[in-house]
Coordinates of C-alpha atoms and ligand atoms in Angstrom, one line a residue:
Chain O
M1 CA 0.0 0.0 0.0
L2 CA 2.8 2.4 0.9
E3 CA 6.4 1.7 0.2
T4 CA 9.7 3.6 0.3
R5 CA 12.8 2.4 -1.5
N6 CA 16.2 3.6 -0.3
L7 CA 14.9 7.0 0.8
D8 CA 17.6 9.5 1.6
K9 CA 17.5 13.0 2.8
S10 CA 20.2 15.5 3.8
F11 CA 19.9 19.1 4.9
G12 CA 23.3 20.3 3.9
A13 CA 25.7 18.3 6.0
I14 CA 22.9 16.8 8.2
H15 CA 21.9 13.4 7.1
V16 CA 18.4 12.9 8.5
T17 CA 17.1 10.0 6.5
R18 CA 19.4 7.2 5.6
D19 CA 18.5 4.5 3.1
V20 CA 15.0 4.0 4.5
S21 CA 13.1 1.1 2.8
L22 CA 9.7 0.3 4.3
K23 CA 6.8 -1.6 3.1
L24 CA 3.2 -1.4 4.5
E25 CA 0.6 -3.8 3.4
R26 CA -3.0 -2.8 3.1
G27 CA -4.6 -2.6 6.5
E28 CA -1.3 -2.8 8.3
R29 CA -0.8 -0.8 11.4
R30 CA 2.8 0.1 11.9
V31 CA 4.3 2.2 14.6
I32 CA 7.5 4.2 14.2
L33 CA 9.6 4.5 17.3
G34 CA 12.7 6.5 17.7
P35 CA 14.3 9.1 19.9
N36 CA 14.0 12.8 19.5
G37 CA 15.6 14.0 16.3
A38 CA 15.7 10.5 14.8
G39 CA 14.1 11.8 11.6
K40 CA 10.5 10.5 12.1
T41 CA 8.7 13.7 11.1
T42 CA 11.1 14.3 8.3
L43 CA 10.3 10.9 6.9
F44 CA 6.5 11.8 7.1
N45 CA 7.2 15.0 5.3
Q46 CA 8.8 13.1 2.5
L47 CA 6.0 10.6 2.3
T48 CA 3.4 13.4 1.9
G49 CA 5.6 15.5 -0.4
E50 CA 6.1 18.4 1.9
I51 CA 9.8 17.8 1.6
A52 CA 11.5 16.3 -1.4
P53 CA 13.9 13.4 -0.7
S54 CA 17.5 13.7 -1.8
S55 CA 17.2 10.3 -3.4
G56 CA 15.0 7.1 -3.3
R57 CA 11.4 6.4 -4.3
I58 CA 8.0 6.5 -2.7
I59 CA 5.3 4.2 -3.9
L60 CA 1.6 4.7 -3.0
D61 CA -0.9 2.0 -3.9
G62 CA 1.3 0.7 -6.7
A63 CA 2.1 4.1 -8.2
D64 CA 5.4 6.0 -7.9
V65 CA 4.4 9.3 -6.3
T66 CA 8.0 10.5 -5.6
A67 CA 7.5 13.5 -7.9
L68 CA 3.9 14.3 -7.2
P69 CA 3.0 17.5 -5.3
V70 CA 1.4 17.3 -1.8
A71 CA -2.2 17.8 -3.0
Q72 CA -2.1 15.1 -5.6
R73 CA -0.7 12.6 -3.2
A74 CA -3.5 13.5 -0.8
R75 CA -6.0 13.0 -3.6
A76 CA -4.5 9.6 -4.2
G77 CA -5.5 8.6 -0.7
L78 CA -2.7 9.7 1.6
S79 CA -3.6 11.7 4.6
R80 CA -1.7 12.9 7.7
S81 CA -1.9 14.5 11.0
Y82 CA 0.7 16.8 12.4
Q83 CA 2.9 16.6 15.5
K84 CA 2.0 20.3 16.1
N85 CA -1.7 21.0 15.6
T86 CA -2.4 22.3 12.2
L87 CA -6.0 23.1 12.5
F88 CA -8.3 25.9 11.2
D89 CA -8.2 27.7 14.6
G90 CA -10.8 30.3 13.8
L91 CA -13.4 27.8 12.7
S92 CA -15.7 25.4 14.4
V93 CA -15.0 21.7 14.9
A94 CA -17.6 20.9 12.3
D95 CA -16.1 23.3 9.8
N96 CA -12.6 21.8 10.3
L97 CA -13.9 18.3 9.5
G98 CA -16.2 19.7 6.8
L99 CA -13.4 21.4 4.9
A100 CA -11.4 18.2 4.9
A101 CA -14.4 16.2 3.7
M102 CA -15.4 18.8 1.1
V103 CA -11.9 19.0 -0.4
A104 CA -11.5 15.2 -0.4
Q105 CA -14.9 14.8 -2.1
G106 CA -13.8 17.1 -4.9
R107 CA -16.1 19.9 -3.9
G108 CA -13.4 22.4 -3.0
M109 CA -13.4 24.2 -6.3
G110 CA -17.1 24.3 -7.1
L111 CA -19.2 27.5 -7.4
G112 CA -22.5 25.8 -6.7
R113 CA -24.2 25.5 -3.4
D114 CA -22.6 25.9 0.0
G115 CA -19.6 23.5 -0.1
L116 CA -20.0 22.6 3.6
L117 CA -23.8 21.9 3.4
H118 CA -23.6 19.1 0.9
P119 CA -25.3 16.0 2.5
E120 CA -22.3 13.8 1.8
V121 CA -20.0 16.3 3.5
R122 CA -22.2 16.6 6.5
E123 CA -22.5 12.8 6.7
T124 CA -18.8 12.4 6.8
V125 CA -18.5 15.2 9.4
E126 CA -21.0 13.4 11.7
E127 CA -19.3 10.0 11.2
V128 CA -15.8 11.2 11.9
A129 CA -17.0 13.2 14.9
A130 CA -18.7 10.1 16.3
Q131 CA -15.6 8.0 15.6
L132 CA -13.5 10.5 17.7
R133 CA -16.1 11.4 20.3
L134 CA -16.3 15.0 19.1
S135 CA -20.1 14.9 18.3
D136 CA -21.0 17.1 21.3
H137 CA -18.5 19.8 20.3
L138 CA -19.2 20.2 16.6
D139 CA -20.3 23.8 17.1
A140 CA -17.4 24.8 19.3
R141 CA -14.5 26.7 17.9
V142 CA -11.1 25.1 18.0
S143 CA -10.0 27.7 20.5
E144 CA -12.8 26.7 22.8
I145 CA -12.1 22.9 23.1
S146 CA -9.4 21.3 25.3
Y147 CA -5.9 20.5 24.1
G148 CA -6.6 16.8 24.2
M149 CA -9.7 17.3 22.0
R150 CA -7.7 19.4 19.6
R151 CA -5.3 16.5 19.3
Q152 CA -8.2 14.2 18.4
L153 CA -9.5 16.8 15.9
E154 CA -6.1 16.9 14.4
V155 CA -6.5 13.2 13.5
G156 CA -10.2 13.7 12.7
V157 CA -9.4 16.2 10.0
A158 CA -7.0 13.6 8.5
L159 CA -9.7 10.9 8.8
A160 CA -12.4 13.0 7.2
T161 CA -10.7 12.7 3.8
R162 CA -11.5 9.0 4.0
P163 CA -7.9 8.1 3.1
K164 CA -6.4 4.7 2.2
V165 CA -3.3 5.5 4.2
I166 CA -3.1 7.7 7.2
L167 CA 0.1 9.0 8.8
M168 CA -0.2 10.2 12.4
D169 CA 2.7 12.1 13.9
E170 CA 2.6 11.6 17.7
P171 CA -1.2 11.8 18.0
T172 CA -1.0 11.7 21.8
S173 CA 1.9 14.1 22.3
G174 CA 1.2 16.5 25.2
V175 CA -1.9 14.6 26.2
G176 CA -2.3 13.0 29.7
P177 CA -1.8 9.2 30.0
E178 CA -5.4 8.4 30.6
M179 CA -6.6 10.4 27.6
A180 CA -3.8 9.0 25.5
K181 CA -5.0 5.5 26.4
G182 CA -8.6 6.3 25.4
F183 CA -7.4 7.8 22.2
H184 CA -5.6 4.7 21.3
D185 CA -8.7 2.7 21.9
L186 CA -10.4 4.9 19.4
L187 CA -7.6 4.3 16.9
A188 CA -7.9 0.5 17.5
A189 CA -11.6 0.8 16.5
L190 CA -10.8 2.3 13.1
P191 CA -11.7 0.2 10.1
R192 CA -9.2 -2.7 9.6
D193 CA -8.6 -1.9 5.9
L194 CA -7.2 1.5 6.7
T195 CA -3.4 1.5 6.6
L196 CA -1.9 3.3 9.6
L197 CA 1.5 4.6 10.1
I198 CA 1.9 6.1 13.6
I199 CA 4.8 7.9 15.2
E200 CA 4.4 7.2 18.9
H201 CA 6.7 8.1 21.8
D202 CA 5.0 5.9 24.4
I203 CA 6.2 2.4 24.0
D204 CA 3.3 0.8 25.8
L205 CA 0.8 2.5 23.5
A206 CA 2.9 1.6 20.5
F207 CA 2.8 -2.1 21.4
A208 CA -0.9 -1.9 22.0
V209 CA -1.8 -0.7 18.5
A210 CA 1.0 -2.0 16.3
D211 CA 1.0 -5.0 14.0
T212 CA 4.6 -4.1 13.1
I213 CA 7.2 -1.8 14.5
T214 CA 9.9 0.2 12.8
V215 CA 12.6 1.8 14.9
L216 CA 14.5 4.8 13.5
N217 CA 17.7 6.1 14.9
Y218 CA 19.8 8.8 13.4
G219 CA 17.6 8.5 10.3
E220 CA 18.3 4.9 9.9
V221 CA 16.0 1.9 10.2
V222 CA 17.5 -0.1 13.1
F223 CA 14.6 -2.4 13.6
D224 CA 11.8 -3.5 11.4
G225 CA 9.5 -6.4 12.5
L226 CA 6.9 -7.7 14.8
P227 CA 6.3 -6.2 18.3
E228 CA 7.3 -9.5 20.0
A229 CA 10.7 -9.4 18.3
A230 CA 11.1 -5.7 19.1
R231 CA 10.6 -6.4 22.8
G232 CA 13.7 -8.6 22.7
S233 CA 15.8 -6.1 20.8
S234 CA 18.8 -4.9 22.7
L235 CA 19.1 -2.0 20.4
L236 CA 15.7 -0.7 21.3
K237 CA 16.6 -1.0 25.0
E238 CA 19.7 1.0 24.3
I239 CA 17.9 3.8 22.5
Y240 CA 15.1 4.0 24.9
L241 CA 17.2 3.5 28.0
G242 CA 15.1 4.7 31.0
S243 CA 11.7 4.6 29.4
W244 CA 12.3 1.0 28.2
E245 CA 13.1 -0.1 31.8
D246 CA 9.8 1.4 33.0
A247 CA 7.9 -0.3 30.2
Chain S
M1 CA -15.8 31.7 7.0
F2 CA -18.7 33.8 5.5
R3 CA -22.1 33.4 7.1
H4 CA -25.1 35.6 7.3
T5 CA -26.1 36.5 10.8
P6 CA -29.4 38.2 11.7
L7 CA -27.4 41.4 12.4
R8 CA -25.8 41.3 9.0
V9 CA -29.1 40.8 7.3
A10 CA -30.6 43.6 9.3
A11 CA -27.7 45.9 8.4
L12 CA -28.1 45.0 4.7
A13 CA -31.8 45.8 4.8
L14 CA -31.1 49.1 6.5
L15 CA -28.5 50.0 4.0
A16 CA -30.8 49.2 1.1
V17 CA -33.7 51.2 2.5
A18 CA -31.4 54.1 3.3
G19 CA -29.8 54.0 -0.1
I20 CA -33.0 53.8 -2.1
G21 CA -34.8 56.3 0.2
Y22 CA -32.0 58.8 -0.2
A23 CA -31.9 58.3 -3.9
F24 CA -35.6 59.5 -4.1
G25 CA -35.1 62.4 -1.8
A26 CA -31.7 63.7 -2.7
S27 CA -30.7 66.7 -4.7
Y28 CA -28.3 66.5 -7.7
F29 CA -25.3 66.9 -5.4
G30 CA -26.6 64.2 -3.0
L31 CA -27.2 61.8 -6.0
E32 CA -23.6 62.4 -7.1
I33 CA -22.4 61.4 -3.6
L34 CA -24.7 58.4 -3.5
T35 CA -23.3 57.2 -6.9
E36 CA -19.8 57.7 -5.7
I37 CA -20.5 55.6 -2.6
A38 CA -22.1 52.8 -4.7
I39 CA -19.1 52.6 -7.1
L40 CA -16.6 52.6 -4.2
A41 CA -18.8 50.0 -2.4
I42 CA -18.5 47.6 -5.3
L43 CA -14.7 48.0 -5.4
V44 CA -14.4 47.4 -1.6
L45 CA -16.7 44.3 -1.8
A46 CA -14.2 42.9 -4.4
L47 CA -11.3 43.8 -2.1
D48 CA -12.9 42.3 1.0
M49 CA -13.5 39.1 -0.8
V50 CA -9.8 38.5 -1.3
A51 CA -8.3 40.4 1.6
G52 CA -10.8 39.7 4.3
F53 CA -11.6 36.1 3.4
G54 CA -8.4 35.0 1.7
G55 CA -5.8 37.1 3.4
M56 CA -4.8 38.4 0.0
V57 CA -4.2 42.0 0.7
S58 CA -4.2 43.5 -2.7
L59 CA -2.8 46.9 -3.8
A60 CA -3.8 46.1 -7.4
H61 CA -7.5 46.6 -7.0
G62 CA -7.5 50.2 -7.8
A63 CA -5.7 49.5 -11.0
L64 CA -8.1 46.6 -11.8
A65 CA -11.0 49.0 -11.5
G66 CA -9.1 51.3 -13.8
V67 CA -8.6 48.5 -16.3
G68 CA -12.4 48.0 -16.1
A69 CA -12.9 51.7 -16.8
Y70 CA -10.5 51.8 -19.7
G71 CA -11.8 48.5 -21.0
Y72 CA -15.3 50.0 -21.2
A73 CA -14.1 53.3 -22.6
M74 CA -12.0 51.6 -25.3
L75 CA -14.8 49.2 -26.3
Q76 CA -17.7 51.5 -26.1
A77 CA -16.3 55.0 -27.0
Q78 CA -13.4 54.0 -29.3
A79 CA -14.5 50.7 -30.9
G80 CA -18.2 51.6 -30.9
V81 CA -19.3 48.4 -29.2
A82 CA -22.8 48.4 -27.8
P83 CA -22.6 49.5 -24.1
P84 CA -23.9 46.2 -22.6
I85 CA -21.4 44.2 -24.5
A86 CA -18.7 46.7 -23.6
L87 CA -19.6 46.4 -20.0
L88 CA -19.4 42.6 -20.1
G89 CA -16.2 42.8 -22.1
A90 CA -14.6 45.2 -19.5
I91 CA -15.6 42.8 -16.7
G92 CA -14.3 39.8 -18.5
L93 CA -11.0 41.5 -19.4
T94 CA -10.5 42.7 -15.8
G95 CA -11.3 39.2 -14.5
A96 CA -8.8 37.5 -16.9
L97 CA -6.1 40.0 -15.9
A98 CA -6.9 39.5 -12.2
W99 CA -6.8 35.8 -12.6
A100 CA -3.3 36.0 -14.0
I101 CA -2.1 38.3 -11.3
G102 CA -3.6 36.0 -8.7
A103 CA -2.0 33.0 -10.2
V104 CA 1.4 34.6 -10.2
C105 CA 1.1 36.1 -6.7
A106 CA -0.5 33.0 -5.2
R107 CA 2.8 31.7 -4.0
S108 CA 3.8 34.8 -2.1
H109 CA 2.4 35.8 1.3
G110 CA 2.1 38.8 3.6
I111 CA 4.1 41.8 2.6
Y112 CA 5.5 40.1 -0.5
F113 CA 2.0 39.5 -1.8
I114 CA 1.1 43.1 -1.2
M115 CA 4.3 44.3 -3.0
A116 CA 3.7 41.9 -5.9
T117 CA 0.1 43.2 -6.4
L118 CA 1.4 46.8 -6.1
A119 CA 3.9 46.1 -8.8
F120 CA 1.2 44.7 -11.1
G121 CA -0.9 47.7 -10.4
Q122 CA 1.9 50.1 -11.2
M123 CA 2.6 48.2 -14.4
A124 CA -1.0 48.6 -15.5
Y125 CA -0.8 52.3 -14.6
S126 CA 2.3 53.0 -16.6
Y127 CA 1.1 50.9 -19.6
I128 CA -2.0 52.9 -19.9
F129 CA -0.2 56.2 -19.2
E130 CA 2.5 55.6 -21.8
T131 CA 0.4 54.0 -24.6
P132 CA -0.8 56.7 -27.0
V133 CA -4.0 54.9 -27.9
F134 CA -5.2 55.4 -24.3
G135 CA -4.9 59.1 -24.5
G136 CA -2.0 59.5 -22.1
D137 CA -2.4 62.1 -19.4
D138 CA -5.5 63.5 -21.1
G139 CA -7.4 60.3 -20.9
L140 CA -10.4 59.4 -23.0
G141 CA -13.8 61.0 -23.3
G142 CA -17.0 60.6 -25.2
I143 CA -18.2 57.7 -23.0
S144 CA -21.9 56.8 -23.0
R145 CA -23.8 55.2 -20.2
L146 CA -25.8 52.1 -20.6
D147 CA -29.1 52.5 -22.5
L148 CA -31.9 51.2 -20.4
S149 CA -34.7 52.9 -22.3
V150 CA -36.4 49.5 -22.8
L151 CA -37.0 49.6 -19.1
G152 CA -38.2 53.2 -19.4
L153 CA -35.0 54.4 -17.6
D154 CA -32.9 57.2 -18.9
L155 CA -29.5 56.7 -17.2
M156 CA -28.4 60.2 -18.1
D157 CA -30.7 61.2 -15.3
S158 CA -28.7 61.3 -12.1
R159 CA -31.4 59.7 -10.0
N160 CA -31.8 56.8 -12.4
F161 CA -28.1 56.3 -12.6
A162 CA -27.7 56.4 -8.8
L163 CA -30.4 53.8 -8.5
F164 CA -28.8 51.7 -11.3
C165 CA -25.5 51.8 -9.4
L166 CA -27.2 50.8 -6.2
A167 CA -28.7 47.8 -8.0
M168 CA -25.2 46.9 -9.2
V169 CA -24.0 47.0 -5.5
A170 CA -26.7 44.5 -4.7
L171 CA -25.7 42.4 -7.6
A172 CA -22.0 42.6 -6.6
Y173 CA -22.9 41.7 -3.0
A174 CA -24.9 38.7 -4.1
A175 CA -22.1 37.6 -6.3
C176 CA -19.5 37.9 -3.4
A177 CA -21.8 36.0 -1.0
F178 CA -22.5 33.3 -3.6
V179 CA -18.8 32.8 -4.2
L180 CA -17.9 32.9 -0.5
R181 CA -20.5 30.3 0.3
S182 CA -19.5 27.9 -2.5
G183 CA -17.0 25.2 -2.2
L184 CA -14.4 27.6 -3.7
G185 CA -15.2 30.2 -1.1
R186 CA -15.1 27.7 1.8
S187 CA -11.7 26.5 0.5
L188 CA -10.5 30.1 0.5
S189 CA -11.4 30.4 4.2
G190 CA -9.5 27.2 4.8
V191 CA -6.5 28.5 2.9
H192 CA -6.7 31.7 4.9
E193 CA -6.5 29.7 8.2
S194 CA -3.9 27.1 7.1
E195 CA -2.6 26.8 3.6
Q196 CA -0.4 23.9 4.6
R197 CA -3.3 21.9 5.9
M198 CA -5.5 22.6 2.9
R199 CA -2.8 21.4 0.6
A200 CA -2.3 18.2 2.7
L201 CA -6.0 17.6 2.3
G202 CA -5.7 17.6 -1.4
L203 CA -6.4 21.2 -2.4
T204 CA -4.5 22.9 -5.2
V205 CA -4.1 26.1 -3.3
W206 CA -2.8 28.4 -6.0
R207 CA -5.9 27.6 -8.2
V208 CA -8.3 28.6 -5.4
K209 CA -6.4 31.9 -5.0
A210 CA -6.3 32.6 -8.7
H211 CA -10.0 31.8 -9.2
V212 CA -11.1 34.0 -6.3
F213 CA -8.8 36.7 -7.4
G214 CA -10.2 36.5 -10.9
L215 CA -13.8 36.7 -9.7
S216 CA -12.9 39.6 -7.4
G217 CA -11.3 41.3 -10.4
M218 CA -14.5 41.0 -12.4
I219 CA -16.3 42.8 -9.6
A220 CA -13.6 45.5 -9.5
G221 CA -13.9 45.7 -13.2
L222 CA -17.7 46.4 -12.8
S223 CA -16.9 49.2 -10.4
G224 CA -14.4 50.7 -12.9
A225 CA -16.8 50.4 -15.8
L226 CA -19.5 52.2 -13.7
A227 CA -17.0 54.9 -12.8
A228 CA -16.3 55.5 -16.5
Q229 CA -20.0 55.8 -17.2
H230 CA -20.5 58.1 -14.2
I231 CA -18.0 60.7 -15.2
M232 CA -18.1 59.7 -18.9
Y233 CA -14.4 60.2 -19.0
V234 CA -11.4 58.1 -18.0
S235 CA -7.9 59.2 -17.0
P236 CA -4.8 57.3 -15.7
G237 CA -5.4 58.6 -12.2
L238 CA -8.1 55.9 -11.9
L239 CA -5.3 53.3 -11.9
S240 CA -3.2 55.1 -9.3
W241 CA -2.1 53.0 -6.4
T242 CA -3.6 55.5 -4.0
V243 CA -7.1 54.3 -5.2
S244 CA -6.1 50.8 -3.9
G245 CA -4.8 52.3 -0.7
E246 CA -8.0 54.2 -0.2
A247 CA -10.1 51.0 -0.9
L248 CA -8.0 49.2 1.7
V249 CA -8.6 51.9 4.2
V250 CA -12.4 51.7 3.6
V251 CA -12.4 47.9 4.0
I252 CA -10.5 48.2 7.3
L253 CA -12.7 51.1 8.5
G254 CA -15.8 49.1 7.7
G255 CA -14.7 45.7 9.0
L256 CA -12.4 43.3 7.2
G257 CA -14.0 39.9 6.3
T258 CA -17.6 41.0 7.0
L259 CA -18.7 42.0 3.5
V260 CA -21.3 44.2 5.1
G261 CA -18.7 46.3 6.9
P262 CA -17.0 47.6 3.7
L263 CA -20.4 48.9 2.5
V264 CA -20.7 50.8 5.7
G265 CA -17.1 51.9 5.3
A266 CA -17.7 53.2 1.8
A267 CA -20.7 55.3 2.9
F268 CA -18.8 56.6 5.9
F269 CA -15.7 57.4 3.9
V270 CA -17.4 59.3 1.1
V271 CA -19.7 61.2 3.3
L272 CA -16.8 62.2 5.6
K273 CA -14.8 63.2 2.5
H274 CA -17.5 65.5 1.3
E275 CA -18.8 66.8 4.6
V276 CA -15.5 67.5 6.2
G277 CA -14.0 68.4 2.9
A278 CA -16.5 71.2 2.6
I279 CA -15.3 72.7 5.9
T280 CA -11.6 72.1 5.7
P281 CA -9.1 71.0 3.0
Y282 CA -7.6 68.8 5.8
W283 CA -10.3 66.1 5.6
H284 CA -7.6 63.5 5.1
L285 CA -6.4 64.3 8.6
V286 CA -9.8 63.5 10.0
T287 CA -10.0 60.2 8.0
G288 CA -6.5 59.4 9.3
L289 CA -7.6 60.0 12.9
V290 CA -10.7 57.9 12.5
L291 CA -8.6 55.1 10.9
I292 CA -6.1 55.3 13.7
A293 CA -8.9 55.2 16.3
V294 CA -10.5 52.2 14.6
V295 CA -7.2 50.3 14.4
M296 CA -6.1 51.2 18.0
S297 CA -9.5 50.1 19.4
R298 CA -8.7 46.6 18.1
A299 CA -12.2 46.3 16.9
N300 CA -12.7 44.9 13.4
G301 CA -13.8 48.2 11.9
I302 CA -17.1 50.0 12.5
F303 CA -19.2 46.9 11.7
G304 CA -16.9 44.6 13.6
A305 CA -17.3 46.8 16.7
L306 CA -21.1 46.7 16.3
E307 CA -21.0 42.9 16.0
A308 CA -18.8 42.6 19.1
W309 CA -21.1 45.0 21.0
V310 CA -24.2 43.0 20.0
G311 CA -22.5 39.8 20.9
R312 CA -21.6 41.1 24.4
R313 CA -25.1 42.3 25.0
R314 CA -26.5 39.0 24.0
A315 CA -24.0 37.3 26.3
A316 CA -25.0 39.6 29.1
R317 CA -28.7 38.7 28.7
Q318 CA -28.1 35.0 28.7
P319 CA -26.6 33.6 31.9
Q320 CA -25.1 30.7 29.9
P321 CA -24.1 32.2 26.6
L322 CA -23.5 29.9 23.7
A323 CA -19.8 30.5 23.0
K324 CA -20.3 29.9 19.3
E325 CA -22.5 33.0 19.1
V326 CA -19.7 35.3 19.9
P327 CA -18.9 37.0 16.6
G328 CA -15.4 37.4 15.4
N329 CA -14.3 38.3 11.9
A330 CA -16.6 36.4 9.7
Ligands
ATP1 N1 14.3 21.9 7.4 C1 15.3 21.4 8.1 N2 16.5 21.9 8.0 C2 17.6 21.4 8.7 N3 17.5 20.4 9.5 C3 16.3 19.8 9.7 C4 15.1 20.3 9.0 N4 14.0 19.6 9.5 C5 14.5 18.7 10.4 N5 15.8 18.9 10.5 C6 16.7 18.1 11.4 O1 16.5 16.7 11.1 C7 16.5 15.9 12.3 C8 15.3 15.1 12.4 O2 14.2 15.9 12.7 P1 12.7 15.3 12.9 O3 11.8 16.5 13.2 O4 12.4 14.5 11.7 O5 12.9 14.4 14.1 P2 11.7 13.5 14.9 O6 12.2 12.1 14.9 O7 10.4 13.8 14.4 O8 11.9 14.1 16.4 P3 10.8 14.4 17.5 O9 10.6 13.1 18.2 O10 11.5 15.4 18.3 O11 9.6 14.9 16.8 C9 16.7 16.9 13.5 O12 18.0 16.9 13.8 C10 16.3 18.2 12.9 O13 17.0 19.3 13.5
MG2 MG1 8.7 14.7 15.0

């Protein structure tokens, strides 16, 4: 479903992605682990097209998308959420979800009726809001909901495009442990045919949701395999040091 | 995000009644002022659409209106095209030019966008000024107004022409509201909030900007074509960047991103210009002071302040106010 082949990225002398080759099957749920600065977000940015790789290829659903601009990859079924909330802050929760659904449904350029009032758009808004337990807050502005809810909305906006593949960059960052756990339960309840690639700092949460695990360190894939195998990895222990002992 | 609130609808109704009522009661001088307000109102509606809802602060809109004026003059007075066709031609020409400007400027933001639009505006100004066929500094005369005698209206009559311009304001407003509520307009609001996110959702951002800029240009072109018919004469001064600056002042005075506010701003600005201008040549000082007061008050212009005040009153009346009812800009 999503594949990278020998992906490489340097910013001048800094080598942030080193020969990364990954392969996600349809419906696979893969978690990316790695310390701060390992190049996880930079990898996402290359997958979506927000940053061009120095070399290597990206294949989405059988098609080489390496040269495609961001919007076209999104239209091909790739969606993402950001580590730092990238919401429409002045708008309501419903409008945030509605814009995503409207654009994804190809109604973002039309001159006809109100783009947000289309029944199909509204239906998606309600569905995604229900999926993420945001239904009671649809009319609230982003600035009026809690930080934890904003993190959920961040993922909700990505989900509202009804993607084939969704990339989530630390969806629970900055959220308390209880809410993070609840959030992961919501993620676990997502349709099984949706391919998930999640960057997660919390190892327990990672193991709870992951079918497969990739560990990045200094831009390099240092582990790629099943969670059980990851548990035994001495490398992972080394990288995570303290937090691994707690886990 | 553009929405009609009861307050906005009420304000529109009030403006319509006041405009039409005044048109029937006013003297020749009053009708000239009303027509001036209407023509400026159309221009600032066009500007608010891009600046208020898309964050595209344009200093090309004065020049675009000027292109509409010259387009009408050239087609109607020079080429002898029938006035309605000349009017549509002028609107189409301005829209096409604006689309191209929007497409080129779409990738720049903030101060760079402003400067790029200013540069385009200045290019249009010097092109018209320097090209002999446009009459240079002397401009072009011999322009006729639309012939609406089939409707029993003689537009050479000031009252009829003022009413016609008011109808055009209503048409321009309806067009802006229609665009802003469409998928394209909603996308524009999303782009204004987060261009990065809209792109990641699959939107080709530059196209949205170019399309809306083009549509806004058509409305600016209408304003210019009406100005040409009003004075029945065009000169390069119409394309001066100060016209764009003044339009921006009017939008900010009235309330950026409210669509209704700029209408209020246009009336306020023109009346102030004539009333204070009659007393003292320093009327610009007064406008400047008002603008500073509005900006310093941190209200979103005159209409924004009114919306905030109504919002506060409603909040005070209800013990548990619905937070979503608090109006902000758009
Ligand atoms: N545009 C850029 N120019 C130069 N260096 C960059 C750029 N973007 C990222 N980097 C560097 O690349 C490295 C990887 O950054 P990245 O944000 O991908 O890490 P990360 O794994 O997501 O970390 P975190 O867990 O803190 O989010 C860092 O050293 C960062 O400073
Ligand atoms: Mg990161």
